PDB file of N, CA and C in Angstrom:
ATOM      1  N   MET A 491      57.042 -36.405 -33.483  1.00 74.00           N
ATOM      2  CA  MET A 491      56.095 -35.316 -33.538  1.00 74.00           C
ATOM      3  C   MET A 491      56.461 -34.312 -32.456  1.00 74.00           C
ATOM      4  N   GLY A 492      56.474 -33.048 -32.804  1.00 81.00           N
ATOM      5  CA  GLY A 492      56.854 -31.999 -31.870  1.00 81.00           C
ATOM      6  C   GLY A 492      55.724 -31.581 -30.960  1.00 81.00           C
ATOM      7  N   THR A 493      56.118 -30.859 -29.927  1.00 89.00           N
ATOM      8  CA  THR A 493      55.171 -30.323 -28.972  1.00 89.00           C
ATOM      9  C   THR A 493      55.444 -28.826 -28.829  1.00 89.00           C
ATOM     10  N   ALA A 494      54.411 -28.037 -28.886  1.00 91.00           N
ATOM     11  CA  ALA A 494      54.560 -26.590 -28.727  1.00 91.00           C
ATOM     12  C   ALA A 494      54.812 -26.261 -27.260  1.00 91.00           C
ATOM     13  N   ILE A 495      55.831 -25.449 -27.006  1.00 91.00           N
ATOM     14  CA  ILE A 495      56.128 -24.998 -25.648  1.00 91.00           C
ATOM     15  C   ILE A 495      56.431 -23.510 -25.677  1.00 91.00           C
ATOM     16  N   ASN A 496      56.235 -22.849 -24.544  1.00 95.00           N
ATOM     17  CA  ASN A 496      56.560 -21.440 -24.427  1.00 95.00           C
ATOM     18  C   ASN A 496      57.963 -21.308 -23.863  1.00 95.00           C
ATOM     19  N   LEU A 497      58.789 -20.516 -24.525  1.00 95.00           N
ATOM     20  CA  LEU A 497      60.156 -20.282 -24.082  1.00 95.00           C
ATOM     21  C   LEU A 497      60.394 -18.792 -23.929  1.00 95.00           C
ATOM     22  N   ASN A 498      61.306 -18.456 -23.055  1.00 96.00           N
ATOM     23  CA  ASN A 498      61.693 -17.081 -22.823  1.00 96.00           C
ATOM     24  C   ASN A 498      62.237 -16.479 -24.119  1.00 96.00           C
ATOM     25  N   THR A 499      61.844 -15.265 -24.428  1.00 96.00           N
ATOM     26  CA  THR A 499      62.270 -14.594 -25.660  1.00 96.00           C
ATOM     27  C   THR A 499      63.781 -14.452 -25.735  1.00 96.00           C
ATOM     28  N   SER A 500      64.431 -14.195 -24.625  1.00 97.00           N
ATOM     29  CA  SER A 500      65.887 -14.044 -24.653  1.00 97.00           C
ATOM     30  C   SER A 500      66.567 -15.369 -25.005  1.00 97.00           C
ATOM     31  N   LEU A 501      66.009 -16.497 -24.549  1.00 96.00           N
ATOM     32  CA  LEU A 501      66.558 -17.799 -24.920  1.00 96.00           C
ATOM     33  C   LEU A 501      66.400 -18.031 -26.418  1.00 96.00           C
ATOM     34  N   ILE A 502      65.259 -17.703 -26.948  1.00 96.00           N
ATOM     35  CA  ILE A 502      65.020 -17.873 -28.382  1.00 96.00           C
ATOM     36  C   ILE A 502      65.961 -16.986 -29.187  1.00 96.00           C
ATOM     37  N   ASN A 503      66.156 -15.745 -28.754  1.00 97.00           N
ATOM     38  CA  ASN A 503      67.067 -14.844 -29.461  1.00 97.00           C
ATOM     39  C   ASN A 503      68.508 -15.352 -29.416  1.00 97.00           C
ATOM     40  N   GLU A 504      68.922 -15.881 -28.263  1.00 96.00           N
ATOM     41  CA  GLU A 504      70.275 -16.445 -28.139  1.00 96.00           C
ATOM     42  C   GLU A 504      70.410 -17.676 -29.033  1.00 96.00           C
ATOM     43  N   ALA A 505      69.375 -18.502 -29.057  1.00 96.00           N
ATOM     44  CA  ALA A 505      69.384 -19.694 -29.914  1.00 96.00           C
ATOM     45  C   ALA A 505      69.437 -19.303 -31.387  1.00 96.00           C
ATOM     46  N   ARG A 506      68.781 -18.226 -31.750  1.00 97.00           N
ATOM     47  CA  ARG A 506      68.788 -17.750 -33.141  1.00 97.00           C
ATOM     48  C   ARG A 506      70.217 -17.425 -33.572  1.00 97.00           C
ATOM     49  N   ILE A 507      70.957 -16.723 -32.715  1.00 96.00           N
ATOM     50  CA  ILE A 507      72.342 -16.354 -33.025  1.00 96.00           C
ATOM     51  C   ILE A 507      73.207 -17.604 -33.189  1.00 96.00           C
ATOM     52  N   HIS A 508      73.112 -18.509 -32.215  1.00 96.00           N
ATOM     53  CA  HIS A 508      73.933 -19.720 -32.263  1.00 96.00           C
ATOM     54  C   HIS A 508      73.515 -20.640 -33.407  1.00 96.00           C
ATOM     55  N   SER A 509      72.227 -20.691 -33.691  1.00 96.00           N
ATOM     56  CA  SER A 509      71.749 -21.583 -34.748  1.00 96.00           C
ATOM     57  C   SER A 509      72.295 -21.160 -36.111  1.00 96.00           C
ATOM     58  N   LYS A 510      72.397 -19.873 -36.336  1.00 96.00           N
ATOM     59  CA  LYS A 510      72.957 -19.389 -37.606  1.00 96.00           C
ATOM     60  C   LYS A 510      74.422 -19.750 -37.707  1.00 96.00           C
ATOM     61  N   ALA A 511      75.159 -19.578 -36.621  1.00 95.00           N
ATOM     62  CA  ALA A 511      76.589 -19.872 -36.626  1.00 95.00           C
ATOM     63  C   ALA A 511      76.849 -21.367 -36.807  1.00 95.00           C
ATOM     64  N   CYS A 512      75.954 -22.203 -36.281  1.00 93.00           N
ATOM     65  CA  CYS A 512      76.141 -23.663 -36.321  1.00 93.00           C
ATOM     66  C   CYS A 512      75.339 -24.330 -37.431  1.00 93.00           C
ATOM     67  N   HIS A 513      74.663 -23.537 -38.247  1.00 96.00           N
ATOM     68  CA  HIS A 513      73.859 -24.052 -39.361  1.00 96.00           C
ATOM     69  C   HIS A 513      72.788 -25.039 -38.887  1.00 96.00           C
ATOM     70  N   ARG A 514      72.104 -24.659 -37.803  1.00 96.00           N
ATOM     71  CA  ARG A 514      70.989 -25.443 -37.277  1.00 96.00           C
ATOM     72  C   ARG A 514      69.745 -24.564 -37.283  1.00 96.00           C
ATOM     73  N   SER A 515      68.598 -25.215 -37.229  1.00 96.00           N
ATOM     74  CA  SER A 515      67.374 -24.448 -37.017  1.00 96.00           C
ATOM     75  C   SER A 515      67.339 -24.040 -35.541  1.00 96.00           C
ATOM     76  N   ILE A 516      66.489 -23.088 -35.210  1.00 96.00           N
ATOM     77  CA  ILE A 516      66.374 -22.660 -33.810  1.00 96.00           C
ATOM     78  C   ILE A 516      65.910 -23.819 -32.925  1.00 96.00           C
ATOM     79  N   PRO A 517      64.890 -24.590 -33.321  1.00 95.00           N
ATOM     80  CA  PRO A 517      64.508 -25.729 -32.479  1.00 95.00           C
ATOM     81  C   PRO A 517      65.639 -26.757 -32.326  1.00 95.00           C
ATOM     82  N   LYS A 518      66.385 -27.016 -33.390  1.00 95.00           N
ATOM     83  CA  LYS A 518      67.491 -27.972 -33.310  1.00 95.00           C
ATOM     84  C   LYS A 518      68.602 -27.442 -32.402  1.00 95.00           C
ATOM     85  N   GLN A 519      68.817 -26.134 -32.395  1.00 96.00           N
ATOM     86  CA  GLN A 519      69.817 -25.555 -31.502  1.00 96.00           C
ATOM     87  C   GLN A 519      69.399 -25.753 -30.044  1.00 96.00           C
ATOM     88  N   ILE A 520      68.139 -25.512 -29.749  1.00 96.00           N
ATOM     89  CA  ILE A 520      67.644 -25.693 -28.381  1.00 96.00           C
ATOM     90  C   ILE A 520      67.702 -27.172 -27.999  1.00 96.00           C
ATOM     91  N   GLU A 521      67.373 -28.081 -28.933  1.00 94.00           N
ATOM     92  CA  GLU A 521      67.507 -29.511 -28.668  1.00 94.00           C
ATOM     93  C   GLU A 521      68.963 -29.868 -28.364  1.00 94.00           C
ATOM     94  N   HIS A 522      69.883 -29.294 -29.118  1.00 93.00           N
ATOM     95  CA  HIS A 522      71.315 -29.534 -28.900  1.00 93.00           C
ATOM     96  C   HIS A 522      71.708 -29.106 -27.491  1.00 93.00           C
ATOM     97  N   TRP A 523      71.311 -27.910 -27.090  1.00 94.00           N
ATOM     98  CA  TRP A 523      71.630 -27.436 -25.741  1.00 94.00           C
ATOM     99  C   TRP A 523      71.024 -28.348 -24.682  1.00 94.00           C
ATOM    100  N   ALA A 524      69.814 -28.811 -24.913  1.00 95.00           N
ATOM    101  CA  ALA A 524      69.154 -29.703 -23.944  1.00 95.00           C
ATOM    102  C   ALA A 524      69.911 -31.019 -23.839  1.00 95.00           C
ATOM    103  N   ARG A 525      70.340 -31.553 -24.977  1.00 91.00           N
ATOM    104  CA  ARG A 525      71.087 -32.814 -24.981  1.00 91.00           C
ATOM    105  C   ARG A 525      72.398 -32.652 -24.214  1.00 91.00           C
ATOM    106  N   ILE A 526      73.118 -31.550 -24.476  1.00 93.00           N
ATOM    107  CA  ILE A 526      74.373 -31.281 -23.765  1.00 93.00           C
ATOM    108  C   ILE A 526      74.088 -31.130 -22.266  1.00 93.00           C
ATOM    109  N   GLY A 527      73.037 -30.425 -21.925  1.00 94.00           N
ATOM    110  CA  GLY A 527      72.685 -30.232 -20.516  1.00 94.00           C
ATOM    111  C   GLY A 527      72.409 -31.543 -19.808  1.00 94.00           C
ATOM    112  N   CYS A 528      71.725 -32.477 -20.468  1.00 94.00           N
ATOM    113  CA  CYS A 528      71.463 -33.791 -19.866  1.00 94.00           C
ATOM    114  C   CYS A 528      72.758 -34.550 -19.628  1.00 94.00           C
ATOM    115  N   VAL A 529      73.659 -34.502 -20.605  1.00 92.00           N
ATOM    116  CA  VAL A 529      74.936 -35.203 -20.456  1.00 92.00           C
ATOM    117  C   VAL A 529      75.756 -34.579 -19.329  1.00 92.00           C
ATOM    118  N   VAL A 530      75.752 -33.257 -19.242  1.00 93.00           N
ATOM    119  CA  VAL A 530      76.497 -32.570 -18.183  1.00 93.00           C
ATOM    120  C   VAL A 530      75.955 -32.951 -16.812  1.00 93.00           C
ATOM    121  N   GLU A 531      74.639 -32.993 -16.672  1.00 95.00           N
ATOM    122  CA  GLU A 531      74.060 -33.364 -15.380  1.00 95.00           C
ATOM    123  C   GLU A 531      74.428 -34.792 -14.986  1.00 95.00           C
ATOM    124  N   ASP A 532      74.488 -35.689 -15.972  1.00 95.00           N
ATOM    125  CA  ASP A 532      74.842 -37.075 -15.690  1.00 95.00           C
ATOM    126  C   ASP A 532      76.341 -37.286 -15.504  1.00 95.00           C
ATOM    127  N   ASN A 533      77.164 -36.364 -16.023  1.00 94.00           N
ATOM    128  CA  ASN A 533      78.623 -36.502 -15.997  1.00 94.00           C
ATOM    129  C   ASN A 533      79.274 -35.173 -15.615  1.00 94.00           C
ATOM    130  N   PRO A 534      79.098 -34.712 -14.397  1.00 94.00           N
ATOM    131  CA  PRO A 534      79.580 -33.383 -14.021  1.00 94.00           C
ATOM    132  C   PRO A 534      81.101 -33.227 -14.047  1.00 94.00           C
ATOM    133  N   ASP A 535      81.834 -34.334 -14.078  1.00 96.00           N
ATOM    134  CA  ASP A 535      83.293 -34.246 -14.093  1.00 96.00           C
ATOM    135  C   ASP A 535      83.875 -34.072 -15.491  1.00 96.00           C
ATOM    136  N   LEU A 536      83.053 -34.188 -16.520  1.00 95.00           N
ATOM    137  CA  LEU A 536      83.544 -34.052 -17.889  1.00 95.00           C
ATOM    138  C   LEU A 536      83.471 -32.602 -18.351  1.00 95.00           C
ATOM    139  N   SER A 537      84.453 -32.206 -19.143  1.00 95.00           N
ATOM    140  CA  SER A 537      84.437 -30.862 -19.737  1.00 95.00           C
ATOM    141  C   SER A 537      83.522 -30.866 -20.959  1.00 95.00           C
ATOM    142  N   TYR A 538      83.178 -29.666 -21.422  1.00 92.00           N
ATOM    143  CA  TYR A 538      82.360 -29.566 -22.630  1.00 92.00           C
ATOM    144  C   TYR A 538      83.080 -30.211 -23.812  1.00 92.00           C
ATOM    145  N   ALA A 539      84.392 -29.992 -23.914  1.00 94.00           N
ATOM    146  CA  ALA A 539      85.164 -30.570 -25.020  1.00 94.00           C
ATOM    147  C   ALA A 539      85.093 -32.095 -24.993  1.00 94.00           C
ATOM    148  N   GLN A 540      85.182 -32.695 -23.809  1.00 95.00           N
ATOM    149  CA  GLN A 540      85.095 -34.150 -23.700  1.00 95.00           C
ATOM    150  C   GLN A 540      83.703 -34.643 -24.104  1.00 95.00           C
ATOM    151  N   ILE A 541      82.688 -33.947 -23.659  1.00 92.00           N
ATOM    152  CA  ILE A 541      81.311 -34.318 -24.000  1.00 92.00           C
ATOM    153  C   ILE A 541      81.099 -34.217 -25.505  1.00 92.00           C
ATOM    154  N   LYS A 542      81.580 -33.143 -26.094  1.00 90.00           N
ATOM    155  CA  LYS A 542      81.444 -32.948 -27.539  1.00 90.00           C
ATOM    156  C   LYS A 542      82.147 -34.072 -28.297  1.00 90.00           C
ATOM    157  N   ASP A 543      83.364 -34.435 -27.871  1.00 92.00           N
ATOM    158  CA  ASP A 543      84.096 -35.522 -28.529  1.00 92.00           C
ATOM    159  C   ASP A 543      83.365 -36.851 -28.394  1.00 92.00           C
ATOM    160  N   ILE A 544      82.796 -37.116 -27.233  1.00 90.00           N
ATOM    161  CA  ILE A 544      82.041 -38.357 -27.028  1.00 90.00           C
ATOM    162  C   ILE A 544      80.819 -38.392 -27.944  1.00 90.00           C
ATOM    163  N   LEU A 545      80.075 -37.283 -28.009  1.00 88.00           N
ATOM    164  CA  LEU A 545      78.891 -37.241 -28.864  1.00 88.00           C
ATOM    165  C   LEU A 545      79.265 -37.392 -30.337  1.00 88.00           C
ATOM    166  N   LEU A 546      80.375 -36.783 -30.750  1.00 91.00           N
ATOM    167  CA  LEU A 546      80.838 -36.944 -32.136  1.00 91.00           C
ATOM    168  C   LEU A 546      81.229 -38.394 -32.403  1.00 91.00           C
ATOM    169  N   GLY A 547      81.903 -39.020 -31.440  1.00 91.00           N
ATOM    170  CA  GLY A 547      82.277 -40.421 -31.591  1.00 91.00           C
ATOM    171  C   GLY A 547      81.069 -41.334 -31.686  1.00 91.00           C
ATOM    172  N   LEU A 548      80.065 -41.071 -30.856  1.00 90.00           N
ATOM    173  CA  LEU A 548      78.837 -41.865 -30.916  1.00 90.00           C
ATOM    174  C   LEU A 548      78.143 -41.703 -32.262  1.00 90.00           C
ATOM    175  N   HIS A 549      78.155 -40.481 -32.775  1.00 89.00           N
ATOM    176  CA  HIS A 549      77.549 -40.225 -34.085  1.00 89.00           C
ATOM    177  C   HIS A 549      78.320 -40.973 -35.170  1.00 89.00           C
ATOM    178  N   ASP A 550      79.653 -40.910 -35.121  1.00 93.00           N
ATOM    179  CA  ASP A 550      80.463 -41.635 -36.108  1.00 93.00           C
ATOM    180  C   ASP A 550      80.186 -43.134 -36.042  1.00 93.00           C
ATOM    181  N   HIS A 551      80.084 -43.664 -34.845  1.00 90.00           N
ATOM    182  CA  HIS A 551      79.815 -45.093 -34.690  1.00 90.00           C
ATOM    183  C   HIS A 551      78.431 -45.443 -35.245  1.00 90.00           C
ATOM    184  N   ALA A 552      77.444 -44.629 -34.946  1.00 93.00           N
ATOM    185  CA  ALA A 552      76.073 -44.889 -35.408  1.00 93.00           C
ATOM    186  C   ALA A 552      75.969 -44.816 -36.929  1.00 93.00           C
ATOM    187  N   THR A 553      76.770 -43.959 -37.553  1.00 94.00           N
ATOM    188  CA  THR A 553      76.717 -43.797 -39.007  1.00 94.00           C
ATOM    189  C   THR A 553      77.777 -44.639 -39.721  1.00 94.00           C
ATOM    190  N   LYS A 554      78.450 -45.501 -38.967  1.00 89.00           N
ATOM    191  CA  LYS A 554      79.484 -46.395 -39.516  1.00 89.00           C
ATOM    192  C   LYS A 554      80.648 -45.621 -40.122  1.00 89.00           C
ATOM    193  N   ASN A 555      80.881 -44.419 -39.633  1.00 89.00           N
ATOM    194  CA  ASN A 555      81.992 -43.590 -40.096  1.00 89.00           C
ATOM    195  C   ASN A 555      83.218 -43.883 -39.223  1.00 89.00           C
ATOM    196  N   VAL A 556      83.620 -45.137 -39.206  1.00 85.00           N
ATOM    197  CA  VAL A 556      84.739 -45.577 -38.368  1.00 85.00           C
ATOM    198  C   VAL A 556      85.647 -46.488 -39.181  1.00 85.00           C
ATOM    199  N   LYS A 557      86.874 -46.618 -38.713  1.00 84.00           N
ATOM    200  CA  LYS A 557      87.778 -47.587 -39.319  1.00 84.00           C
ATOM    201  C   LYS A 557      88.513 -48.314 -38.202  1.00 84.00           C
ATOM    202  N   GLU A 558      88.980 -49.487 -38.498  1.00 83.00           N
ATOM    203  CA  GLU A 558      89.630 -50.312 -37.505  1.00 83.00           C
ATOM    204  C   GLU A 558      90.929 -49.653 -37.042  1.00 83.00           C
ATOM    205  N   TYR A 559      91.141 -49.647 -35.748  1.00 82.00           N
ATOM    206  CA  TYR A 559      92.379 -49.109 -35.180  1.00 82.00           C
ATOM    207  C   TYR A 559      93.439 -50.197 -35.206  1.00 82.00           C
ATOM    208  N   LYS A 560      94.597 -49.854 -35.745  1.00 86.00           N
ATOM    209  CA  LYS A 560      95.727 -50.767 -35.729  1.00 86.00           C
ATOM    210  C   LYS A 560      96.811 -50.119 -34.900  1.00 86.00           C
ATOM    211  N   ARG A 561      97.253 -50.837 -33.890  1.00 88.00           N
ATOM    212  CA  ARG A 561      98.219 -50.298 -32.939  1.00 88.00           C
ATOM    213  C   ARG A 561      99.453 -49.751 -33.658  1.00 88.00           C
ATOM    214  N   GLY A 562      99.837 -48.546 -33.236  1.00 82.00           N
ATOM    215  CA  GLY A 562     101.011 -47.914 -33.817  1.00 82.00           C
ATOM    216  C   GLY A 562     100.742 -47.185 -35.122  1.00 82.00           C
ATOM    217  N   MET A 563      99.524 -47.228 -35.619  1.00 66.00           N
ATOM    218  CA  MET A 563      99.174 -46.572 -36.879  1.00 66.00           C
ATOM    219  C   MET A 563      98.174 -45.459 -36.596  1.00 66.00           C
ATOM    220  N   LEU A 564      98.400 -44.310 -37.142  1.00 62.00           N
ATOM    221  CA  LEU A 564      97.447 -43.206 -36.991  1.00 62.00           C
ATOM    222  C   LEU A 564      96.703 -42.964 -38.258  1.00 62.00           C
TER     223      LEU A 564
END
């Protein structure tokens, strides 16, 4: 269940632009930024690309979109 919060208009406008490009709703875009921000705060040595790859890997694992790795095979 969601909670109503007040956000700065410029943040909402920026989220609107990014949400269209990423095919997300505005609230989902802001949630995405918040999730990335939490990971960055917990892991300041990781780049955005590394964080994105980790989150994609976690999603693949959670959705069983994985296959067994066999050494020497790509």
